[in-house]
Short mmCIF file of N, CA and C in Angstrom, two decimals:
data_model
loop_
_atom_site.label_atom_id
_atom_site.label_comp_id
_atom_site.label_asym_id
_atom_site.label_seq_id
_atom_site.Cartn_x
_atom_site.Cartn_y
_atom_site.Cartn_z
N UNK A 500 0.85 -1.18 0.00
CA UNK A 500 0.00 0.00 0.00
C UNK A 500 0.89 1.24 0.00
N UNK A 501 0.69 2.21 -0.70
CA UNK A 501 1.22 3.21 -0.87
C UNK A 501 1.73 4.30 -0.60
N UNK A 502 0.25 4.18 0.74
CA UNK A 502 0.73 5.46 1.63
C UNK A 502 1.51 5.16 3.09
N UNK A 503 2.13 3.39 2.79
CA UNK A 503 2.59 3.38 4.42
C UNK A 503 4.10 3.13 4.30
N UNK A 504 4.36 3.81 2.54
CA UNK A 504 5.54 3.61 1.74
C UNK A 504 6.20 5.38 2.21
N UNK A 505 5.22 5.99 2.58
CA UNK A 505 5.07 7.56 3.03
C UNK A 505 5.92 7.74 3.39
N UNK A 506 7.32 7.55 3.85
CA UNK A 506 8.07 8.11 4.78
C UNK A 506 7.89 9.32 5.73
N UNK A 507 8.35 10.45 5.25
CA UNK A 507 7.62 11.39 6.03
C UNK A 507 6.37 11.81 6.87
N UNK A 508 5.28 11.07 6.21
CA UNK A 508 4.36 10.68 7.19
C UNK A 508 4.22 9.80 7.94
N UNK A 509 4.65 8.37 7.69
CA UNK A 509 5.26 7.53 9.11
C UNK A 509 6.09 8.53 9.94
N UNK A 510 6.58 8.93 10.02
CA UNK A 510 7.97 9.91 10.98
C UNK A 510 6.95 10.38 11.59
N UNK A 511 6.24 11.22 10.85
CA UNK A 511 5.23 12.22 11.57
C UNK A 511 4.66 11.52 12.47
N UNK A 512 3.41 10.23 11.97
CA UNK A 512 2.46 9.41 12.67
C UNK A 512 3.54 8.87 14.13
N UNK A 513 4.74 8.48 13.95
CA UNK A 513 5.27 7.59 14.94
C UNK A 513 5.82 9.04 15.75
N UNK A 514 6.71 10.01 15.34
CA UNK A 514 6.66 11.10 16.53
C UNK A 514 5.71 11.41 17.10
N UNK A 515 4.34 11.92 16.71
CA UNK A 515 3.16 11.90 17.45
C UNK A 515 3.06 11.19 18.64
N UNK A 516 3.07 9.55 18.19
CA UNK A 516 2.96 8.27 19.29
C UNK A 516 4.02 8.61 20.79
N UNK A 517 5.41 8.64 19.95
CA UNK A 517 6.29 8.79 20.63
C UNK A 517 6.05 9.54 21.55
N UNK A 518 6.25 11.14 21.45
CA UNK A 518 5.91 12.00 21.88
C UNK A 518 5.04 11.60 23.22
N UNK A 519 3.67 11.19 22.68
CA UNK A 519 2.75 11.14 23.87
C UNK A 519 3.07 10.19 24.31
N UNK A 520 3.76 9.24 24.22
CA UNK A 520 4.45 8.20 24.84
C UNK A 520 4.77 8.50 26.17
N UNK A 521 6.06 9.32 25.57
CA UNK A 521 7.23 9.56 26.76
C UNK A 521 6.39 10.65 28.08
N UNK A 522 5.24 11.50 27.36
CA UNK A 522 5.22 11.95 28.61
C UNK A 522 4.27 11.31 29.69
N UNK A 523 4.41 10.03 29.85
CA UNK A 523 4.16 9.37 30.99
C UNK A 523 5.69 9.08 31.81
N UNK A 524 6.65 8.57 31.38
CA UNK A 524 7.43 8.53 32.22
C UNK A 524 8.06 9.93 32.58
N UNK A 525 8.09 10.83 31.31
CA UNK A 525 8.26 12.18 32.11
C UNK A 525 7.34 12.63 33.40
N UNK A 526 6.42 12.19 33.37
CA UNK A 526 5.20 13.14 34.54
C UNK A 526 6.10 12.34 35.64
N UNK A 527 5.66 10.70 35.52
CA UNK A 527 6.49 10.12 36.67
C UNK A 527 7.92 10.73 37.64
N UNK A 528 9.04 10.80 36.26
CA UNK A 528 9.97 10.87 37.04
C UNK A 528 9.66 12.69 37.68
N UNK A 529 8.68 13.56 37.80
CA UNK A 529 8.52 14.49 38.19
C UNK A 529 7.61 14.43 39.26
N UNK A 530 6.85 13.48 39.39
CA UNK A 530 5.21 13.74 40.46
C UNK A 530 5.47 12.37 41.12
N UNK A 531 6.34 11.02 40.25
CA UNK A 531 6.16 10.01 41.11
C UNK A 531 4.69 9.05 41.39
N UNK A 532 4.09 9.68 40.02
CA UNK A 532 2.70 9.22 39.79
C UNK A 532 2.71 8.41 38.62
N UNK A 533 2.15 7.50 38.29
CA UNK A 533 1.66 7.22 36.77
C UNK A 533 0.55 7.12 36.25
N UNK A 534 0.69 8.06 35.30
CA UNK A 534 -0.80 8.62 34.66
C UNK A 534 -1.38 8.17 33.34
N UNK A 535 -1.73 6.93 32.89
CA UNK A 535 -1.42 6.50 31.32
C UNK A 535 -2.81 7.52 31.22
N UNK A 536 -3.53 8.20 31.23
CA UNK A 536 -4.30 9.07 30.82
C UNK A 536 -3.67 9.99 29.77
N UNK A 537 -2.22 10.23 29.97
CA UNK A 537 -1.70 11.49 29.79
C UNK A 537 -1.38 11.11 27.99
N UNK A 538 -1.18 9.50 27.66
CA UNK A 538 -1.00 9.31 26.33
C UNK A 538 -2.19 9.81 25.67
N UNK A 539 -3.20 9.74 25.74
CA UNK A 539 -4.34 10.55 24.62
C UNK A 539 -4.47 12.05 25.62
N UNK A 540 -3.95 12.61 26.17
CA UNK A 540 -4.16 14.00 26.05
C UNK A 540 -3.47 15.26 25.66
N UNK A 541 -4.10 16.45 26.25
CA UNK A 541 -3.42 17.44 25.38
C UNK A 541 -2.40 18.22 26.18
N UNK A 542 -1.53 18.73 25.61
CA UNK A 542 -0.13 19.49 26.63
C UNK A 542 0.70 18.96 27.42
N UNK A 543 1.55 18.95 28.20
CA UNK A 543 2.30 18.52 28.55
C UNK A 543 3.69 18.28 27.61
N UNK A 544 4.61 17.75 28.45
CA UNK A 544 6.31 17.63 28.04
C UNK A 544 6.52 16.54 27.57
N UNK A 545 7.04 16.22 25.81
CA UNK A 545 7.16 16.69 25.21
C UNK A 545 5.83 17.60 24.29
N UNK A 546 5.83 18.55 23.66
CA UNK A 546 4.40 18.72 22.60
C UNK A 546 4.45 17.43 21.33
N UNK A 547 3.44 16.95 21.38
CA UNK A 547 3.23 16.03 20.56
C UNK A 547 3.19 16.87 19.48
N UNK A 548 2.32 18.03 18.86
CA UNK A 548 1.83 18.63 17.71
C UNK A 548 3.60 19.23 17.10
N UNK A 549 4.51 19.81 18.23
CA UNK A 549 5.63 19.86 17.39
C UNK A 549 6.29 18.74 17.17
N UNK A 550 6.23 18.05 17.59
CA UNK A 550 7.11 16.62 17.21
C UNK A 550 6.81 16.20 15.76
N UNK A 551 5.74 16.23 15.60
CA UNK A 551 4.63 15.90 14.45
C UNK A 551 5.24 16.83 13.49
N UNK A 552 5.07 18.23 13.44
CA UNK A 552 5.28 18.96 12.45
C UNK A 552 6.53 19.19 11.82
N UNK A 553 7.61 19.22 13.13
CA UNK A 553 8.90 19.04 13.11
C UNK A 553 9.80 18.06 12.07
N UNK A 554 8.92 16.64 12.48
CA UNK A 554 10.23 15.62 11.96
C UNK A 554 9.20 15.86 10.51
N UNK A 555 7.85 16.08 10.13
CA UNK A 555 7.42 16.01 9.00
C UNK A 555 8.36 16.92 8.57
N UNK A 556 8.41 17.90 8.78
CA UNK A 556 9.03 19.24 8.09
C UNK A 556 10.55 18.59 7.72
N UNK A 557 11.43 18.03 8.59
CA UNK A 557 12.85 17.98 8.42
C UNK A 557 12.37 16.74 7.38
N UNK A 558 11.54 15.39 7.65
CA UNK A 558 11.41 14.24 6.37
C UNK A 558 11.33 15.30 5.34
N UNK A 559 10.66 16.05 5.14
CA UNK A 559 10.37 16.94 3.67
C UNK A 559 11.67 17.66 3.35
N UNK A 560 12.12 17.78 4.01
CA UNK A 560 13.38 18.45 3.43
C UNK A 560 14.82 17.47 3.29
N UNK A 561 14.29 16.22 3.91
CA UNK A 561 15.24 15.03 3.27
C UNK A 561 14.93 14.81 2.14
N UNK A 562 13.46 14.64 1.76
CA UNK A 562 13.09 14.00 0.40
C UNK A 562 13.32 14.83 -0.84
N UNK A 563 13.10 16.41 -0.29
CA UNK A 563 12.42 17.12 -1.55
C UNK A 563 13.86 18.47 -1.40
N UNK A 564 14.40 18.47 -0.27
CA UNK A 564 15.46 19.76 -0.32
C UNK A 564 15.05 20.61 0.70
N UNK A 565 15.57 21.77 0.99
CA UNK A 565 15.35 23.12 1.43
C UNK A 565 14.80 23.87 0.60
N UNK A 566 15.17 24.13 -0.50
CA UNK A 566 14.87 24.82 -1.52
C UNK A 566 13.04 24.74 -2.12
N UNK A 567 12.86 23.48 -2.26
CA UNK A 567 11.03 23.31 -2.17
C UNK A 567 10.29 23.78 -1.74
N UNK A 568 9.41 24.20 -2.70
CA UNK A 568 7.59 24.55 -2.30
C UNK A 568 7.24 23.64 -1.52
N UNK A 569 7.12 22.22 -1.22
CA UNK A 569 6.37 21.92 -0.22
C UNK A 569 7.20 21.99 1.00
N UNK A 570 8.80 22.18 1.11
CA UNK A 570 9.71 22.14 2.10
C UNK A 570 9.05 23.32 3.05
N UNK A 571 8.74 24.55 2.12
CA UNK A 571 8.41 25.90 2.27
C UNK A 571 6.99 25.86 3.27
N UNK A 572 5.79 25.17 2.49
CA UNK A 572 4.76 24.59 3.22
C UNK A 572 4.50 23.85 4.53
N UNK A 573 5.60 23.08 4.55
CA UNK A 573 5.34 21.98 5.90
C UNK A 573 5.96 23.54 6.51
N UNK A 574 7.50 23.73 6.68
CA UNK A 574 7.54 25.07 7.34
C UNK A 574 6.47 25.52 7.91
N UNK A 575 5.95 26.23 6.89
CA UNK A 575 5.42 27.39 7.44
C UNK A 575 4.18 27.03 8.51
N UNK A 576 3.43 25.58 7.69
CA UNK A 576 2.74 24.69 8.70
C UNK A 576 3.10 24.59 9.84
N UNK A 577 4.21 24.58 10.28
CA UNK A 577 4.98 23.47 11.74
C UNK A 577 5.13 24.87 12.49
N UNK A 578 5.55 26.18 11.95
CA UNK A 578 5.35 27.23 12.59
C UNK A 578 4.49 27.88 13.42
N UNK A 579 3.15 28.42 12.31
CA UNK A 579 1.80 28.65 12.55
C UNK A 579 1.36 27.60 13.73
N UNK A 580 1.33 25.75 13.51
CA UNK A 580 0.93 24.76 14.80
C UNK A 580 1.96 25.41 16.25
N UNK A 581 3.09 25.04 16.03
CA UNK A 581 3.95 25.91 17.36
C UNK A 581 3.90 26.79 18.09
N UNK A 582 3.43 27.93 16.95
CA UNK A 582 2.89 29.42 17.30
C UNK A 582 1.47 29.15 18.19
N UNK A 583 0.47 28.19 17.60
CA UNK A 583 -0.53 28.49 18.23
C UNK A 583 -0.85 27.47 19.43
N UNK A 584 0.26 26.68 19.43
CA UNK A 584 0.47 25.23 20.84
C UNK A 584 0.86 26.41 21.94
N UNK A 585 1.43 27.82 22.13
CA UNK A 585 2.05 28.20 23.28
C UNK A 585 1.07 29.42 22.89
N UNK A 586 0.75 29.85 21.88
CA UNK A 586 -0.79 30.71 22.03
C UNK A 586 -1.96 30.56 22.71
N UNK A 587 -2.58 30.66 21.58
CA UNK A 587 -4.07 30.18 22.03
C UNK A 587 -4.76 29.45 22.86
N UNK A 588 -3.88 28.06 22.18
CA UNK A 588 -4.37 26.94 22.84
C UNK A 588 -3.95 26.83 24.69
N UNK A 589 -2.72 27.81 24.60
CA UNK A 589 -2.00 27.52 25.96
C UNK A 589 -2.61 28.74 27.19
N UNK A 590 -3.56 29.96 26.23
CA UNK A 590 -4.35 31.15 27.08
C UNK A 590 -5.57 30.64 27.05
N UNK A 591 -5.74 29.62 26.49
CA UNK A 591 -7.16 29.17 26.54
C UNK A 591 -6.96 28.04 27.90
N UNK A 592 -5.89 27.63 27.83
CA UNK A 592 -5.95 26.59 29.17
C UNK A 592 -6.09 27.61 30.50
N UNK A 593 -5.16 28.64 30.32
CA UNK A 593 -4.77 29.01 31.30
C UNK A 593 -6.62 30.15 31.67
N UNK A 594 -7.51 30.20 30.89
CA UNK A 594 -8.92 30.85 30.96
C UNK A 594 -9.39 29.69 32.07
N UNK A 595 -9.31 28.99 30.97
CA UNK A 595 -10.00 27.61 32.39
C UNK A 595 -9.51 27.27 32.96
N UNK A 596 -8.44 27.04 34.04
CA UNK A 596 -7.70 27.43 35.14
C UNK A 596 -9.09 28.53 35.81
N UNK A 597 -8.94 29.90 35.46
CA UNK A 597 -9.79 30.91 36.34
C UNK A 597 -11.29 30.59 36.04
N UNK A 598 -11.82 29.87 35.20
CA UNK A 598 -12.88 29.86 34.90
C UNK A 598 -13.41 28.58 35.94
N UNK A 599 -12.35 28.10 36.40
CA UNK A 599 -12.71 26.66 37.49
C UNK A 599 -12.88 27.10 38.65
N UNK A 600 -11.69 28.24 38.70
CA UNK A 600 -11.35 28.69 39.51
C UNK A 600 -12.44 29.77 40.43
N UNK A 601 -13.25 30.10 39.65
CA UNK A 601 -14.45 31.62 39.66
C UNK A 601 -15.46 30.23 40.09
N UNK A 602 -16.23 29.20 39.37
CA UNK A 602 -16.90 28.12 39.61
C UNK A 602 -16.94 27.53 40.99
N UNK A 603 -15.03 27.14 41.56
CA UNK A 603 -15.44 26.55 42.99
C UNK A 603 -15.55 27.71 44.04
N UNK A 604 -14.94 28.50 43.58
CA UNK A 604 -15.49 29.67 44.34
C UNK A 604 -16.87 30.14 44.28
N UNK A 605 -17.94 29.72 43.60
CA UNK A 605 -19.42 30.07 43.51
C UNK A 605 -19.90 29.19 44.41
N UNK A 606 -19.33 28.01 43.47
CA UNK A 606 -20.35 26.66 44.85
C UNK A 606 -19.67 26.71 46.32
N UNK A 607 -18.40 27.38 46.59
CA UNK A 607 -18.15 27.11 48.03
C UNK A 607 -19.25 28.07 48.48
N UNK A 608 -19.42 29.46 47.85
CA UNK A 608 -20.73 30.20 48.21
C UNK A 608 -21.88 29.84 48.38
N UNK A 609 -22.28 28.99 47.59
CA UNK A 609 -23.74 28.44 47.39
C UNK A 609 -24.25 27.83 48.67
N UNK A 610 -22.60 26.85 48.80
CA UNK A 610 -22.83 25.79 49.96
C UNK A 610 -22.98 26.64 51.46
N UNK A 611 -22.05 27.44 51.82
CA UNK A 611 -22.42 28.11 52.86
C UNK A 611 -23.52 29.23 52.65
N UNK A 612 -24.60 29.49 51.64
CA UNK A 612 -25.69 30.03 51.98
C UNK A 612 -26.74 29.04 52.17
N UNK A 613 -26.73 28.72 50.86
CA UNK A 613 -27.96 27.64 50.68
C UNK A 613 -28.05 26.35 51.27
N UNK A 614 -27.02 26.03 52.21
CA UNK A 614 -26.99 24.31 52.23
C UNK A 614 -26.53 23.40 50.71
N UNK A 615 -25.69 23.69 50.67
CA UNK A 615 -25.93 22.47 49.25
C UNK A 615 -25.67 21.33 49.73
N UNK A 616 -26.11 20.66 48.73
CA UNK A 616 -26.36 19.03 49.26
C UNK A 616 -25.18 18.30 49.49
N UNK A 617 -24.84 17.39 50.27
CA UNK A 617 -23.52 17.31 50.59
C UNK A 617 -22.86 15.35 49.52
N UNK A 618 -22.48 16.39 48.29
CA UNK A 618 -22.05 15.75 47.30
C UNK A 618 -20.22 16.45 46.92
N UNK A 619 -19.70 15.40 46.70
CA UNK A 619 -18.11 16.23 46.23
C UNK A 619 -18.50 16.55 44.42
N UNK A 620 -17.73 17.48 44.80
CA UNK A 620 -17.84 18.83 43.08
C UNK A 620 -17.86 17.85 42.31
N UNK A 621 -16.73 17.31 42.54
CA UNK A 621 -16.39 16.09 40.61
C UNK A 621 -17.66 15.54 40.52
N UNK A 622 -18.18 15.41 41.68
CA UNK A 622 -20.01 14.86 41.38
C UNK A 622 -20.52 15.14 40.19
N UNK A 623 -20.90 16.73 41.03
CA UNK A 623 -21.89 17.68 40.12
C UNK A 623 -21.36 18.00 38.96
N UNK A 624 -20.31 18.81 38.76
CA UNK A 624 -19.91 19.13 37.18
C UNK A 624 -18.40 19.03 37.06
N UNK A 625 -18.39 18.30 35.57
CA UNK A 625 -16.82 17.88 35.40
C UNK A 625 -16.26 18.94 35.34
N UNK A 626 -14.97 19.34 35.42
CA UNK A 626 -13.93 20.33 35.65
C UNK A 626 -13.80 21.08 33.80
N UNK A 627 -13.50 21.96 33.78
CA UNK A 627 -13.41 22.50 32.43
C UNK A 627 -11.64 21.84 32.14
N UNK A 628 -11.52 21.43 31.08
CA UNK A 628 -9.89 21.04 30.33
C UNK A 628 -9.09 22.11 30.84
N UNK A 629 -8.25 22.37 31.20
CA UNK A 629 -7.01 23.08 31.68
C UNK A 629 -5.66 22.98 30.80
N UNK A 630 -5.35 21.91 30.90
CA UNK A 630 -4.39 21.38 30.04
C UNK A 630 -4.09 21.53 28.72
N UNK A 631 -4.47 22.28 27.96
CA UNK A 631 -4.89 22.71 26.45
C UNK A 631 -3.40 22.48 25.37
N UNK A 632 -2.58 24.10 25.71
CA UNK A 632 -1.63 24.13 25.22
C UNK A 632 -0.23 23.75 26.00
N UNK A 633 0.47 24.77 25.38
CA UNK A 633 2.12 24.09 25.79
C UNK A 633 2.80 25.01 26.28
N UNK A 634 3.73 25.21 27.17
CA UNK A 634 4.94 26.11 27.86
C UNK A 634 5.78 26.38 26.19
N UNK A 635 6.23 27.30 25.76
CA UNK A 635 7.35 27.35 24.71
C UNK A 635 8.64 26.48 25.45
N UNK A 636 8.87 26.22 26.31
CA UNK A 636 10.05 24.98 26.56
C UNK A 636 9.01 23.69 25.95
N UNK A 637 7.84 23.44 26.36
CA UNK A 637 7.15 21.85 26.36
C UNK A 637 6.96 21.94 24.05
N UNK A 638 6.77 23.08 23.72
CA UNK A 638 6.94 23.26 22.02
C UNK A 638 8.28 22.97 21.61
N UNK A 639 9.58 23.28 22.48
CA UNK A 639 10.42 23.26 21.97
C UNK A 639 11.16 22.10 22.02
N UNK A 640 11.37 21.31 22.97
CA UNK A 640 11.31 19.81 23.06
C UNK A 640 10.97 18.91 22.55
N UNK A 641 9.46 19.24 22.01
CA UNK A 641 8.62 18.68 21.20
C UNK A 641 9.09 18.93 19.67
N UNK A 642 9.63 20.13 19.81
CA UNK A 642 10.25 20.24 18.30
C UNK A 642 11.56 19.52 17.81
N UNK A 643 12.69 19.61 18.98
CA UNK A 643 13.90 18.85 19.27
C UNK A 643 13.74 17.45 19.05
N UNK A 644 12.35 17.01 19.69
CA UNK A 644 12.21 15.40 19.34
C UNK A 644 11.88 15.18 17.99
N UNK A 645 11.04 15.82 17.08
CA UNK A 645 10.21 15.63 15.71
C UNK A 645 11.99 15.40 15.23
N UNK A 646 12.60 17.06 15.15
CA UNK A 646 13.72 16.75 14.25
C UNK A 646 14.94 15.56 14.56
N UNK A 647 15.05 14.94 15.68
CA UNK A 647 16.26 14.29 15.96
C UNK A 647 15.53 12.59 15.34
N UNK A 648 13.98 12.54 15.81
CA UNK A 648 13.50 11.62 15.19
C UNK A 648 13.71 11.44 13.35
N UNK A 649 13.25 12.02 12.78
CA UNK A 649 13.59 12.03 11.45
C UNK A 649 14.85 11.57 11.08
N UNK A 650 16.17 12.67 11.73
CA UNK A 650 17.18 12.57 11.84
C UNK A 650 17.65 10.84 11.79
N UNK A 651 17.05 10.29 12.99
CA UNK A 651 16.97 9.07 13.15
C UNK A 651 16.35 7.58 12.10
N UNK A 652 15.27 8.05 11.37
CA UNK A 652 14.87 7.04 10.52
C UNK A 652 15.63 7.54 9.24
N UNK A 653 15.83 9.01 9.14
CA UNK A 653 16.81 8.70 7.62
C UNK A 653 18.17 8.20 7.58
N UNK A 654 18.51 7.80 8.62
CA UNK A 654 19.85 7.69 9.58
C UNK A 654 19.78 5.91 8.92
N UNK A 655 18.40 5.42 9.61
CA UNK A 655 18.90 3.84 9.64
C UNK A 655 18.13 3.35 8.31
N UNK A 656 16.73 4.29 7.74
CA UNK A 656 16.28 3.55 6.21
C UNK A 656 17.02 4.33 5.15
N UNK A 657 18.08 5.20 5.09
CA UNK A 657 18.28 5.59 3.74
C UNK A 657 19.85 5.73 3.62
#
């Protein structure tokens, strides 16, 4: 099959994996916890989305040059994703942080006016995502891994 002949997109697909791989034993050797939750989620050390864009970007510029329109493309792609892993995505975590934050502070109110019923929070309503984006160290790691990965499969298939 044709497309699993892809190189550059295997790199990509398997940094992705990788990526969210490792940051389970990263959380560990930091909290001393193990969290396999942390493989399907979002943020944390390394960034999966630069890893991804990264080693795609450096495979494309094994296959096709520096000099290439699509070399030019994944670029500018892997940028814009980076840019917006420690943007958006990372002020949007940090909204819900205060937006949880404004919430348990309502119901601790509620509870000392009204009586609320004596249930724990995670009960009543799930927590808003926090975790969104990335620290520019957790992007840049994530970027360090994409390219050293690549680095690595054109190393041992070519």
């Amino acid at each position: 099959m044709e497309l699993f002949s892809n190189l550059p997109l295997m790199i990509a697909l398997f940094a992705i994996l990788f990526a969210q791989f490792v940051k389970i034993p990263i959380q560990y050797a930091v909290t001393r916890e193990l969290d396999w939750k942390l493989f399907s989620s979002t943020g944390g050390m390394p960034s999966s989305h630069s890893a991804a864009v990264t080693s795609l970007t450096t495979a494309v510029a094994f296959e096709h040059g520096v000099d290439s329109t699509i070399f030019a493309v994944a670029a500018v792609f892997a940028v814009i994703t980076m840019y917006d892993a420690t943007g958006v995505r990372f002020q949007a975590g940090q909204q819900a942080l205060t937006i949880n934050k404004m919430r348990n502070d309502f119901y601790l109110f509620m509870d000392e006016t009204r009586k609320w019923p004596q249930k724990k929070e995670e009960e009543r309503i799930a927590e808003l995502k926090t975790l969104l984006g990335h620290k520019p160290s957790e992007v840049f790691i994530g970027a360090l891994t994409g390219i050293a990965l690549a680095f690595v499969f054109y190393g041992i298939l070519r």
